[in-house]
Amino acid sequence: MKSFLRFLPLPVLFASVLAASAFAQEKIKVGEFASLTGGNASFGQQSHRGTQLAIDDVNAAGGVLGRQLQLITEDDQSLAGQPATIVQKLIAQDHVVAVLGEVASSKSLEAAPICQQNQIPMISPASTNPKVTETGDYIFRVCFIDPFQGTVMAKFALAHGWKKVALLTDVKQDYSVGLAEFFVKYFKENGGEIVREQKYSSGDKDFKPQLTSLKAAQPDAIFVPGYYAEVALIGKQARLLGLKMPLLGGDGWMGDSLLKVAGNSLDGCFFSCHFSTGDQRPVVQDFIKKFRAKYKEEPDDMAALGYDSAMILAEAIRRAGTTENDKLRDAIAATRNHPGVTGNITLDEKRNAAKPAVILTIRDGGFKFTQSVAP
Ligand code: PHE
């Protein structure tokens, strides 16, 4: 080797050594945007931890295509307007091969058109509003969608004999507005009656006027398809005003401060979500063990979905044999039966995943598994 190198012209030698080391070291850049701070910080912190754990797992096992993955994470501060700027930067400046994010549907809906325009695949871990993947053929998600989730909760209410339901919707969130709509559709078509509807906006703190109005309509239950921060206050204020009926909700209830703020005021309430730590499949128990070891806490839905989104991307890069955008897009679209921690993931022709929903109830300061509902 030494003697051979001696005969190479010096510039060629330098160039080839540089090229070889650059190739070996060049990491595959994956972008992530998440609400690490601000009103939905629990969403972003959890999804980021799950995503990072998957990237670390892949890298520890040798990476993909002989290269390590590099996760470039940006905080959108839970603010509208940030996802667009951030994703633009991830694509134009960092040259990421794909984008992972967001949890909240409104945030994903901001970023999706930019990824689509640039033909960079985007995988949302947890945004359930149907419009997200309808943006275009480069936009995917690894979770179920709200027409399913809304139906699950409407059926659940009817099965309990709660035929008169009131609604309390967050008009600032596409997620909340959409989920309310899908709930109502199935509920009404199957004999339910919506006795009153009230609205609020993300960030509101006082829900007493709306709750007072809902109380007067005497519903059997109230459907509150909101996010954990507001739902916690709604639960507290509802009980203070003497509303005793159960509140029902969707995956947006999942957040670290829900029970800390609500105390026991949400006891006896129900919501649908994506993941149960009680799932005994080895892939789930293994994930939980690794997550606990790394972060000293329990993974929740967003963590599990974040993990699945990054694993599906890594696997698609491996199958594509390249990070070229169109081939990578096709490989993601071809995802079938991926053994995810949130269930087996097959992406359908609309780039969504059909998976069971888990219904949890709140009791004794914790979430308790009630049932799993298949699509
Ligand atoms: N599904 C919610 C949305 O689309 C986000 C969410 C997912 C929140 C999972 C909590 C858990 O906005």
CSV table of C-alpha atoms and ligand atoms in Angstrom, one decimal, residues 43 103-106 126-129 143 146 149 173 175-176 227 251-255 273-274 301-302 305, ligand 1:
chain,number,residue,atom,x,y,z
A,43,PHE,CA,-45.9,16.6,23.0
A,103,VAL,CA,-47.6,15.9,16.9
A,104,ALA,CA,-50.2,18.7,16.6
A,105,SER,CA,-52.1,18.5,13.3
A,106,SER,CA,-52.1,22.3,12.8
A,126,ALA,CA,-49.0,11.6,15.7
A,127,SER,CA,-51.1,14.1,13.6
A,128,THR,CA,-54.4,12.5,13.2
A,129,ASN,CA,-56.3,15.1,11.1
A,143,CYS,CA,-50.8,6.8,13.4
A,146,ASP,CA,-59.6,11.1,13.2
A,149,GLN,CA,-60.8,8.0,16.4
A,173,GLN,CA,-56.8,23.5,16.4
A,175,TYR,CA,-57.3,18.5,15.2
A,176,SER,CA,-60.1,19.6,17.6
A,227,TYR,CA,-55.2,19.2,24.2
A,251,ASP,CA,-55.4,11.4,22.0
A,252,GLY,CA,-54.8,15.1,22.7
A,253,TRP,CA,-55.6,14.5,26.3
A,254,MET,CA,-52.2,12.7,26.7
A,255,GLY,CA,-49.7,15.0,28.3
A,273,CYS,CA,-55.1,7.1,22.3
A,274,HIS,CA,-52.4,5.1,20.5
A,301,ASP,CA,-48.1,7.8,23.1
A,302,MET,CA,-46.0,10.5,21.5
A,305,LEU,CA,-45.1,7.1,17.8
B,1,PHE,N1,-53.5,13.6,17.3
B,1,PHE,C1,-53.2,15.0,17.8
B,1,PHE,C2,-53.3,16.0,16.6
B,1,PHE,O1,-53.4,15.6,15.5
B,1,PHE,C3,-51.9,15.0,18.4
B,1,PHE,C4,-51.6,14.0,19.5
B,1,PHE,C5,-51.2,12.7,19.2
B,1,PHE,C6,-51.6,14.4,20.9
B,1,PHE,C7,-50.9,11.8,20.2
B,1,PHE,C8,-51.3,13.4,21.8
B,1,PHE,C9,-51.0,12.1,21.5
B,1,PHE,O2,-53.2,17.1,16.8
